[in-house]
Coordinates of C-alpha atoms in Angstrom, one line a residue:
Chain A
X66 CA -0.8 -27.0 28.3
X67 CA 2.2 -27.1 26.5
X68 CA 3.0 -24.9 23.1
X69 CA 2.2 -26.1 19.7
X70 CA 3.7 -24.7 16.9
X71 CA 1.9 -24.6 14.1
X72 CA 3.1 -23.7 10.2
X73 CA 0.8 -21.9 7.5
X74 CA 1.6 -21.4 4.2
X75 CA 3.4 -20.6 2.3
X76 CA 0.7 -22.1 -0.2
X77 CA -2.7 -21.9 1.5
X78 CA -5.7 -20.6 0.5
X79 CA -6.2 -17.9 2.7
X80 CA -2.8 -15.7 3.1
X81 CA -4.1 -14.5 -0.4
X82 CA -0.6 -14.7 -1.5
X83 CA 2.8 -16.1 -0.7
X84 CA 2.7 -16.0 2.7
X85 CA 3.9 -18.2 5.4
X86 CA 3.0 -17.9 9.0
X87 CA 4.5 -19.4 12.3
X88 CA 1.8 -19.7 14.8
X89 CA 2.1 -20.9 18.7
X90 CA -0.6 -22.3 20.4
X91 CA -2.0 -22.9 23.8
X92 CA -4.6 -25.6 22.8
X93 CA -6.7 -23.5 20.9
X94 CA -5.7 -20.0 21.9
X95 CA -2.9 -18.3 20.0
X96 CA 0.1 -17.3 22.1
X97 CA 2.6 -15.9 19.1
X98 CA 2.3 -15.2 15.1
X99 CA 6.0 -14.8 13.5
X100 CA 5.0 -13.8 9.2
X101 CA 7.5 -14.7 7.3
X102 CA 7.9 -12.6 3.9
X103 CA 9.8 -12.3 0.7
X104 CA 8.7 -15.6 -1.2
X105 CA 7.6 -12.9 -3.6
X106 CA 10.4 -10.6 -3.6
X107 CA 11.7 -9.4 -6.8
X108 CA 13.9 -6.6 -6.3
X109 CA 11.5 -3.7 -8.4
X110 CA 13.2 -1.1 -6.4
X111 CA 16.5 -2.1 -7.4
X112 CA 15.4 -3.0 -10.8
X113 CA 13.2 0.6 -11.5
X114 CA 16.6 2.2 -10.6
X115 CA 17.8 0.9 -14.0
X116 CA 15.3 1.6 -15.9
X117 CA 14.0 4.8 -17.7
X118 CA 11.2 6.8 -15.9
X119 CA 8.5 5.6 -18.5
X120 CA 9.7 2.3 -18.8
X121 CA 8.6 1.2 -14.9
X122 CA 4.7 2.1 -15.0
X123 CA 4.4 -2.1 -15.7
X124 CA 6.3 -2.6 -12.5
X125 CA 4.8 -0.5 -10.3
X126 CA 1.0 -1.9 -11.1
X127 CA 1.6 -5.6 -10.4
X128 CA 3.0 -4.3 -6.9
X129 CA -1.0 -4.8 -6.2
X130 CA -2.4 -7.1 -8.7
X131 CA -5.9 -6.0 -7.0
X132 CA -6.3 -2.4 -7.6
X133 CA -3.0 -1.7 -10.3
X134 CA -4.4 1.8 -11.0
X135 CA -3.2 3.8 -7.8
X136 CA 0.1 2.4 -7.8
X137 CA 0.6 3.6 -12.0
X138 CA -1.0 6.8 -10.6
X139 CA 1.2 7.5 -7.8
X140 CA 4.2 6.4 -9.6
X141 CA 3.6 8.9 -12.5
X142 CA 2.8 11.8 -10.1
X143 CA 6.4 11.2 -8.8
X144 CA 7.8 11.2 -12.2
X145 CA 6.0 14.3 -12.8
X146 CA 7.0 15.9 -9.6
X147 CA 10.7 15.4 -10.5
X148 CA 10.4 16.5 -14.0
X149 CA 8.1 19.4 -13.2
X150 CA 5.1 18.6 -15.1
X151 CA 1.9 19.3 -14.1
X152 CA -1.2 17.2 -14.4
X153 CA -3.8 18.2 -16.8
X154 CA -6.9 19.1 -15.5
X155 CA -9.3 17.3 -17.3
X156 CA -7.4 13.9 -17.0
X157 CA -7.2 14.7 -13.5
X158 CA -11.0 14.3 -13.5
X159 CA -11.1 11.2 -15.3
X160 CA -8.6 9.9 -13.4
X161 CA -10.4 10.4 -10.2
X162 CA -13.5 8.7 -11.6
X163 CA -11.0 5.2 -12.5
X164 CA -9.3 5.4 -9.4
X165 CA -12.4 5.7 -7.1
X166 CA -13.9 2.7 -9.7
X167 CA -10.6 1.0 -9.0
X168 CA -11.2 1.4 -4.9
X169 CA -14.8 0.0 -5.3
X170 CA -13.1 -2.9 -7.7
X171 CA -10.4 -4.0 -4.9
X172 CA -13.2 -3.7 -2.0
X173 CA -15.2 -6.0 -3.9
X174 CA -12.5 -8.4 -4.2
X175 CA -11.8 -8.1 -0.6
X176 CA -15.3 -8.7 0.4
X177 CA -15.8 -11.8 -1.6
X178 CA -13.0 -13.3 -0.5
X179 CA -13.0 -12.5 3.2
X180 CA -16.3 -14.0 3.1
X181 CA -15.0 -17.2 2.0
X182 CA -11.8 -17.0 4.7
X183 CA -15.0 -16.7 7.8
X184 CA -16.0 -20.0 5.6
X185 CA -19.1 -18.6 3.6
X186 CA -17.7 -20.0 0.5
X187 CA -18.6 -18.6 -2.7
X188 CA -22.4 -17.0 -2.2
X189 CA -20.4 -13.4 -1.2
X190 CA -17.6 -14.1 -3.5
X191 CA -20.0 -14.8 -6.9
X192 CA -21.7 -11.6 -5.8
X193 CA -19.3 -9.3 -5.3
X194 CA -17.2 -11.3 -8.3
X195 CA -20.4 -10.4 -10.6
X196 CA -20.1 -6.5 -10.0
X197 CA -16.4 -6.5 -10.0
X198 CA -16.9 -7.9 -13.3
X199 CA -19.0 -4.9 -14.7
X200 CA -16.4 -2.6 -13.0
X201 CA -13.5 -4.1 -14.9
X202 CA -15.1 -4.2 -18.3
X203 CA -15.7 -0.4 -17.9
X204 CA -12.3 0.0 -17.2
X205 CA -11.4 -2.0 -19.6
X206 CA -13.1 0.0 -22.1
X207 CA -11.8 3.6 -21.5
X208 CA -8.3 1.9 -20.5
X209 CA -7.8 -0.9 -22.7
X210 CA -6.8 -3.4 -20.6
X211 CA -8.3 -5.3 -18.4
X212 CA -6.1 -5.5 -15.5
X213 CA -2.9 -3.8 -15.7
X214 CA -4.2 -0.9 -17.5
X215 CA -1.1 1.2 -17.7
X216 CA -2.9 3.7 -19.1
X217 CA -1.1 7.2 -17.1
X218 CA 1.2 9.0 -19.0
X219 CA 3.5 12.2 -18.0
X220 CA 1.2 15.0 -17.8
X221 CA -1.9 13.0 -18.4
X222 CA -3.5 10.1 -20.0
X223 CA -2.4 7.4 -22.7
X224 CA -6.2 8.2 -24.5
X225 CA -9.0 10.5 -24.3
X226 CA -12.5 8.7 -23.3
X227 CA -14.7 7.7 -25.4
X228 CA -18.4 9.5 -25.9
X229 CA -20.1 7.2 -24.0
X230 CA -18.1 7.5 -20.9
X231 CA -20.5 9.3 -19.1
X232 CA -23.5 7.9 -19.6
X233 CA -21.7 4.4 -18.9
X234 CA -20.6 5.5 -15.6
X235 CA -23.8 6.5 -14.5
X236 CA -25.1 3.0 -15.3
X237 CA -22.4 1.5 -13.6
X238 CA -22.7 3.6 -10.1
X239 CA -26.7 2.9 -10.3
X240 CA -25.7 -0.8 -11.2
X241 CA -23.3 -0.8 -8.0
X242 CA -25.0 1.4 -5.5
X243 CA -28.1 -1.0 -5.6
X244 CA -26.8 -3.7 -5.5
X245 CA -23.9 -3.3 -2.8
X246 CA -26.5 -1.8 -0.4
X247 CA -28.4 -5.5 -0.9
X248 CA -25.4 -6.7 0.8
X249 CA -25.5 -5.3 4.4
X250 CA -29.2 -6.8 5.0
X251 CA -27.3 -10.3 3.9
X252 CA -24.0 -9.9 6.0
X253 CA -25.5 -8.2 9.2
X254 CA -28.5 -10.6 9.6
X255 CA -25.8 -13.3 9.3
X256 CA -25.0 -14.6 12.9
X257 CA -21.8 -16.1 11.9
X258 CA -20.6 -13.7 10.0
X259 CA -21.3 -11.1 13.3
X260 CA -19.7 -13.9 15.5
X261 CA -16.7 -14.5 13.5
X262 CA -16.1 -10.4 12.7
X263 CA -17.5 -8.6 15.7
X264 CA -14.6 -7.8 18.9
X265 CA -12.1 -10.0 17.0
X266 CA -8.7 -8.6 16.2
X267 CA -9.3 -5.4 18.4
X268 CA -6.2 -2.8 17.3
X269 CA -7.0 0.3 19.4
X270 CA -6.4 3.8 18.2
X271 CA -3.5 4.9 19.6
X272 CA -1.9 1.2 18.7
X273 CA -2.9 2.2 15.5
X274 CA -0.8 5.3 15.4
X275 CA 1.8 3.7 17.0
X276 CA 2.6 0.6 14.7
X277 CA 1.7 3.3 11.6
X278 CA -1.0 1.3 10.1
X279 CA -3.4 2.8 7.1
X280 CA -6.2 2.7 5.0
X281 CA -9.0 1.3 6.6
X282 CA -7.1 -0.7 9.1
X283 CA -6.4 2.7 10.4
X284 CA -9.9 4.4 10.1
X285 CA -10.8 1.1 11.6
X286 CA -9.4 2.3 14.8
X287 CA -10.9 5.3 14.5
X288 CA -8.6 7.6 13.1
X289 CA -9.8 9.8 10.6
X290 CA -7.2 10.5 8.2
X291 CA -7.4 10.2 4.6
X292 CA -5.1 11.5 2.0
X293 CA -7.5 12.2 -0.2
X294 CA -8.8 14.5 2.4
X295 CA -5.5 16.0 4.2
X296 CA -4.0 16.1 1.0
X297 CA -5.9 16.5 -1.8
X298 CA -5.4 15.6 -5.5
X299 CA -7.1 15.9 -8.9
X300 CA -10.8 16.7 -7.9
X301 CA -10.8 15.2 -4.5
X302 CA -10.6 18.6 -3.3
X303 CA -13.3 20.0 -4.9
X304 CA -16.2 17.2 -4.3
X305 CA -17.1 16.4 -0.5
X306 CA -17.6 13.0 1.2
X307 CA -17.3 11.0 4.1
X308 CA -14.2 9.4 5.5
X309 CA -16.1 6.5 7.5
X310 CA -14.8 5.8 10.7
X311 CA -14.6 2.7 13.0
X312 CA -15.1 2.9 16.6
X313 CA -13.8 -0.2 18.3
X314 CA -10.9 -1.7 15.8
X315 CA -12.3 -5.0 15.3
X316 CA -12.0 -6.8 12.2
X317 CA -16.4 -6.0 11.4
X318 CA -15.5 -2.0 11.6
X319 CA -13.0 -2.8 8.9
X320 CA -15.4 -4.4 6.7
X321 CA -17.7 -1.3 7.6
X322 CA -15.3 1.3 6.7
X323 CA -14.5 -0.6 3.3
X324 CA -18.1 -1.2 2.7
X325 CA -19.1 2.5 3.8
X326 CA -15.9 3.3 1.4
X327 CA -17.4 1.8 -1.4
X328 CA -20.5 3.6 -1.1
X329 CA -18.8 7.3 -0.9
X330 CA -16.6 6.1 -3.9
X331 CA -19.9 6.2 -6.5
X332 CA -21.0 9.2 -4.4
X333 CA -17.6 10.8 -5.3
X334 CA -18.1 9.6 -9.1
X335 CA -21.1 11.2 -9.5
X336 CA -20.1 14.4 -8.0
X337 CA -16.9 14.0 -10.8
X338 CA -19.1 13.5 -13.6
X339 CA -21.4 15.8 -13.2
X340 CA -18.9 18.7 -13.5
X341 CA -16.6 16.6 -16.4
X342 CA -16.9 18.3 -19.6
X343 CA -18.1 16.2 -22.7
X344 CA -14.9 16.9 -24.3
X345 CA -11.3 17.8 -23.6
X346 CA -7.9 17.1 -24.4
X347 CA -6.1 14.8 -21.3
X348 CA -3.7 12.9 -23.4
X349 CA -0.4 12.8 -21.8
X350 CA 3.5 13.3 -23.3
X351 CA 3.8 9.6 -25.3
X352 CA 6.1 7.4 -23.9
X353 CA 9.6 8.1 -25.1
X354 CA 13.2 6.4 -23.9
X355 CA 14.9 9.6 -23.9
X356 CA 12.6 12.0 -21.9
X357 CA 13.0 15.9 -20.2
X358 CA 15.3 15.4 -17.6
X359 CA 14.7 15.7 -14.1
X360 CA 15.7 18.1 -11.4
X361 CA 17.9 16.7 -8.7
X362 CA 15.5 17.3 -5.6
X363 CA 13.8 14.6 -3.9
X364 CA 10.7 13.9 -4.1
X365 CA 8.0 12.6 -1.6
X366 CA 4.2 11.8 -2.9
X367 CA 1.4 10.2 -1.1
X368 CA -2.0 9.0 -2.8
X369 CA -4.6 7.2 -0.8
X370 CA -4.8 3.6 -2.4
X371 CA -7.5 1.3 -1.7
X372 CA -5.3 -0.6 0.9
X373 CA -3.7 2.5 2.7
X374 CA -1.2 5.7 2.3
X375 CA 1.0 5.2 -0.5
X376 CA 4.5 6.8 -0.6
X377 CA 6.8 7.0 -3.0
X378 CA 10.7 8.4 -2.1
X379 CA 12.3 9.1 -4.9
X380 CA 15.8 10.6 -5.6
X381 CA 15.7 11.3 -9.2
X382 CA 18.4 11.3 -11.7
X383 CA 18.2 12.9 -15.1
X384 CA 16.7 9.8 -17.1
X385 CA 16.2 7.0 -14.2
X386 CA 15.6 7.4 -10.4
X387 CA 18.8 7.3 -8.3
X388 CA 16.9 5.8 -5.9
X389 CA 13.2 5.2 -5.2
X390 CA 11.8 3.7 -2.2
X391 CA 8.2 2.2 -2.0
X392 CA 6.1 2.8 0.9
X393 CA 3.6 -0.5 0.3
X394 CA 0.7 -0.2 3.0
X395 CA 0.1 -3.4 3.4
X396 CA 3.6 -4.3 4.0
X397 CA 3.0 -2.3 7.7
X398 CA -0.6 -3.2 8.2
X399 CA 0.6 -7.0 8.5
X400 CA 3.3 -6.4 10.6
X401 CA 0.6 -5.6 13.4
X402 CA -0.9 -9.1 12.8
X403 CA 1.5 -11.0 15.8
X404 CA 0.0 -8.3 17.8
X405 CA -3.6 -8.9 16.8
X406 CA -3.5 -12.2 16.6
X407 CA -2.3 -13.2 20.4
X408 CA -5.1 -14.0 22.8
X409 CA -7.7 -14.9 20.1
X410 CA -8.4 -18.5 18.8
X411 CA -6.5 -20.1 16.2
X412 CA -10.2 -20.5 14.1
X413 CA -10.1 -16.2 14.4
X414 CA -6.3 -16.3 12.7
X415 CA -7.7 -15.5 9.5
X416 CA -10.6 -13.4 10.2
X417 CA -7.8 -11.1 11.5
X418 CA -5.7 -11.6 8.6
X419 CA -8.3 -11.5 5.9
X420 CA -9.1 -8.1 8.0
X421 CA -6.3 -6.2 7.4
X422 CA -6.7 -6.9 3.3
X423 CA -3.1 -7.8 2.8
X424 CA -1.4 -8.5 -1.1
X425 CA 1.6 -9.9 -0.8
X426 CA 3.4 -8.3 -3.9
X427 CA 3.4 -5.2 -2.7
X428 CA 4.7 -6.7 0.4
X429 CA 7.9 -8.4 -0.8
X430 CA 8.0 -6.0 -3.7
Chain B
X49 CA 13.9 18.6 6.9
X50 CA 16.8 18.4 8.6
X51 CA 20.3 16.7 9.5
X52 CA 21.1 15.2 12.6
X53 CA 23.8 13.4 14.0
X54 CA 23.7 9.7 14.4
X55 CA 24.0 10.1 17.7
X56 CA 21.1 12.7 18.6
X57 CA 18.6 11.0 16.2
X58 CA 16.7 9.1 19.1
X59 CA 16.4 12.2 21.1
X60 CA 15.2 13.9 17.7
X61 CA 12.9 12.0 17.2
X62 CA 11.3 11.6 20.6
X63 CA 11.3 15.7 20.7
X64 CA 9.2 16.0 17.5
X65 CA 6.8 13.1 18.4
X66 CA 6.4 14.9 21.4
X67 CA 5.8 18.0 19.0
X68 CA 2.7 15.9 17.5
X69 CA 4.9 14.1 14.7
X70 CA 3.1 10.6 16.4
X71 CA 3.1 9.0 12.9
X72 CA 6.3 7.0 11.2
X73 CA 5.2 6.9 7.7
X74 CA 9.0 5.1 6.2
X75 CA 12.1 4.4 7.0
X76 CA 14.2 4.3 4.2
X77 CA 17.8 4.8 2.8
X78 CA 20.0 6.1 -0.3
X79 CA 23.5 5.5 -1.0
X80 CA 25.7 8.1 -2.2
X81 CA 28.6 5.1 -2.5
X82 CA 31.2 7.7 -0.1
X83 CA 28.1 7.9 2.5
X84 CA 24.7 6.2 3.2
X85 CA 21.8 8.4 4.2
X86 CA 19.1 7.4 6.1
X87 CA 15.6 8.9 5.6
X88 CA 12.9 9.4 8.7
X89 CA 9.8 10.4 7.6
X90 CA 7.5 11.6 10.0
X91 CA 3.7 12.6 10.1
X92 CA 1.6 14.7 12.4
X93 CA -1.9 12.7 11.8
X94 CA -4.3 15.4 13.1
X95 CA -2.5 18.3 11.5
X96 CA -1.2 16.8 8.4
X97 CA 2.3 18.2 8.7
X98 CA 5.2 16.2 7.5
X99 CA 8.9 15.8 8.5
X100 CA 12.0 14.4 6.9
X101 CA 14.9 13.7 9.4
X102 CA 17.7 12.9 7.8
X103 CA 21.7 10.8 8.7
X104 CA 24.7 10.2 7.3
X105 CA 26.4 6.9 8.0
X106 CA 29.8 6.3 6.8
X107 CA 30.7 3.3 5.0
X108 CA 32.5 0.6 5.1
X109 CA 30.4 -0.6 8.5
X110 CA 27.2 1.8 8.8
X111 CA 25.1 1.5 11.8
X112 CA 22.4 3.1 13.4
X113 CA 20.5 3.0 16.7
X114 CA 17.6 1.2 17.0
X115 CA 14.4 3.9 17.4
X116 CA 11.8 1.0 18.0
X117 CA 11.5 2.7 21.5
X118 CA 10.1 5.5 20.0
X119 CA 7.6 4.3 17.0
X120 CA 6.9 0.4 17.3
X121 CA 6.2 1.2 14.0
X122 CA 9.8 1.1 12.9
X123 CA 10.4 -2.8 13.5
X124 CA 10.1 -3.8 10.1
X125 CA 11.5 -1.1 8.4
X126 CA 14.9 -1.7 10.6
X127 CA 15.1 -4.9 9.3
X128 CA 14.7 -4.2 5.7
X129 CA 17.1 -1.6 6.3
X130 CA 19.6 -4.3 7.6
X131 CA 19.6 -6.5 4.9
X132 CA 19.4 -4.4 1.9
X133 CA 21.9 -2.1 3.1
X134 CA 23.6 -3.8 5.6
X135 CA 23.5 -1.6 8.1
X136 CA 24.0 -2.9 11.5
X137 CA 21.0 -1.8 14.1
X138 CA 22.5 -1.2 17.3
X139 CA 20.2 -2.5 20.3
X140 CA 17.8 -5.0 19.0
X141 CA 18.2 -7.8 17.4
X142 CA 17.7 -7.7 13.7
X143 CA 15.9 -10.6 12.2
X144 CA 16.1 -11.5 8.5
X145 CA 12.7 -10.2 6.9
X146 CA 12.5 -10.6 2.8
X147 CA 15.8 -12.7 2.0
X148 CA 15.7 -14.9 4.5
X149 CA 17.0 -18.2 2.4
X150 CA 19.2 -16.1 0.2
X151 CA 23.1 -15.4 1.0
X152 CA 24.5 -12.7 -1.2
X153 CA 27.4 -11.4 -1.3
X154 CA 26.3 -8.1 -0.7
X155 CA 23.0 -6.1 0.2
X156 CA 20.9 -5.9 -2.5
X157 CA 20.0 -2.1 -2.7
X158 CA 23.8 -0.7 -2.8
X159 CA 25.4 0.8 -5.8
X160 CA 27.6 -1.5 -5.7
X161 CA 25.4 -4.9 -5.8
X162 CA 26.1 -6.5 -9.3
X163 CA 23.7 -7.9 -11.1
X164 CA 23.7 -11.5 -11.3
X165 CA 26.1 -12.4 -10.0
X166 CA 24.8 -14.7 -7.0
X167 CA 22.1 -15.8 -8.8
X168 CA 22.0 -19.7 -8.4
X169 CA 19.5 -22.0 -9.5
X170 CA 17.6 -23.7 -6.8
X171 CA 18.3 -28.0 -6.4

């Protein structure tokens, strides 16, 4: 038969984003995907480069509308690398409790709404939707914001929490652990959810490595690095978990690793809380224009975000960064897509594509 | 770290992923305006070791050689490379990837961009 090509996007309801995608196929078998990027591309690199250290926080969180937190986090550990600064302890453990919320947050978002690419609309999508909802109003009272919290400052945090932090958190992991295990006895008694998840998209491990994929698209494939493990930061080395591992690289052991994420997330926050002092001081230098001055040596820091290894490059200057380069995650885990993609049906396109959990900010940047 | 020359960097590179260095983590670039430097960063997975490799490209006219032979994972950090620095990838051909409709002047990420100043408004 003769090659079809067929256009997606850029306005569609499943590239979750600005994205456009060239597709050739064979009847119903795909023979080529070509992305193409950058509807979304607003120069932040070029534009944090003229701005003061404190003033690009804002920037850096709508990189991934989804799960803002790591990126704000990861951007100010750069800053404070540069400037020498350390992070206070204490904020360092309530950080790790928002961030691991934040991972559980972004997951659920993910679920829902790979659920309704596989063409379950809505039943996943109001559930998960329903506990996201609890997770953002927690954050968004020990933050103050609901989304874009921007709530890191140099050394530490823009506020100490609140009284009723802990005992809110413990309500919140027993709200979500209950109710996120319901899932798996909905999803994997679900024949078309198996069907449409199980041997599709099939990246294997050392393809994995090779085309320098993360995250869970990564432990997908089997490979078990984590940052928070190799690398560890605030109290990630000091509580123990699981880094859940795929075994075959199809798109269902990427929804596994997420889910099984999820789960060692409020096992994490628990272990956090149970060692985080009522009271402590974590607030962090405010924000002023004019701040110490950096030291000329580069500096390279990785976090584990909820979509993959986060890098930030940066060559500071005294009040702005010379030069800061972004590593986005999902930026490389779509690249892999034309790979993924060829051999499998054109119904499968965006089973793979919901798979790999892509945000297309932090893409184009 | 270190500094090669633009002309070893592909054996470099194949040496230390043969030392275990098996991951690409970024390609990226800085320009010092008199030079452009070119930033490898390289990961051993099971170990957790990193590595920065690093080359200087003179201006006007920087290129580099392509290294998709040695991490497949460096296709679309070439391209970005080419069009926000212009630097010219030598064996492969370099599609556009995040400017595709736009025709500046000049690449975006050198000192020497100006603000503004190709900014037109669409029809």
């Amino acid at each position: 038969m003769a090659i079809t090509r067929i256009n997606v996007g850029p306005i569609h309801p499943s590239t979750h984003g600005v994205l456009r995608l060239v597709v050739e196929v064979d009847g119903d078998t795909i023979k080529g995907v070509e992305p193409h990027i950058g509807f979304l591309h607003r120069g932040v690199e070029k534009l944090m480069e003229n701005r003061m250290y404190m003033q690009s926080p804002s920037y850096v969180e709508k990189l991934d509308y989804a799960a803002p937190l790591g990126w704000e986090d990861l951007y100010v550990a750069a800053v404070e690398k540069a400037l020498g600064v350390e992070t206070k302890e204490y904020a360092g453990q309530i950080m790790t409790v928002l961030l691991e919320f934040q991972r559980i947050a972004s997951h659920l978002l993910w679920l829902g709404t790979f659920c309704n690419d596989l063409g379950q609309f809505y039943t996943m999508f109001m559930w998960t939707f329903r506990e996201r909802a609890k997770v953002m109003k927690f954050l968004e009272d020990y933050t103050g914001s609901r989304m874009f919290y921007v709530n890191r400052r140099i050394g530490g945090l823009n506020r100490n929490i609140a009284p009723d932090f802990k005992k809110r958190a413990y309500e919140v992991t027993d709200y979500l652990d209950k109710n996120i295990k319901s899932y798996r006895k909905v999803l994997d008694a679900n024949p078309l959810f198996m069907e449409r998840t199980k041997g599709v998209g099939v990246l294997s491990r050392s393809d994995a490595i090779e085309y320098g994929v993360s995250g869970p698209v990564l432990r997908g494939s089997g490979v078990r690095y984590d940052v928070r493990v190799s690398a560890p930061y605030y109290s990630y080395g000091k509580v123990s978990f699981d880094v859940p591992v795929g075994s075959n690289g199809d798109a269902y052991d990427r929804y596994m690793v997420r889910f099984n994420e999820m789960l060692e997330s409020i096992s994490i926050i628990r272990q956090v809380l149970a060692s985080l002092p009522e009271t402590g001081d974590a607030l962090g230098m405010p924000i002023r224009l004019i701040g110490p001055a950096a030291k000329p040596d580069e500096v390279v820091v990785r976090r584990e975000l909820p979509r993959g290894e986060g890098i930030i490059y940066m060559v500071p200057d005294k009040q702005k960064p010379y030069r800061i380069s972004l590593r986005a995650p999902t930026f490389i885990n779509l690249s892999v897509l034309s790979r993924l993609a060829v051999g499998e049906k054109f119904a499968d396109l965006f089973s793979i594509l919901g798979s790999l959990d892509v945000v297309m900010a932090e893409i184009d940047r | 770290m270190q500094e090669v020359l633009k002309e070893r960097l592909v054996e470099t590179l194949e040496d230390l992923k043969g030392e275990g260095f098996d991951y690409l983590d970024k390609i990226t670039a800085v320009d010092y305006s008199t030079y452009i430097e070119a930033v490898y960063m390289l990961h051993n997975l099971s170990k957790g070791d990193e590595e920065i490799v690093k080359v200087k490209l003179q201006v006007p006219n920087p290129s580099l050689p392509t290294i998709t032979g040695v991490f497949k994972a460096a296709d679309w950090y070439e391209r970005e490379l080419a069009e926000m620095f212009g630097i010219s990838i030598l064996g492969r051909h370099v599609k556009k990837l995040l400017l595709e409709e736009w025709n500046g002047s000049e690449p975006p990420l050198l000192k020497s961009f100006q603000w503004g100043k190709d900014y037109k408004k669409r029809d």
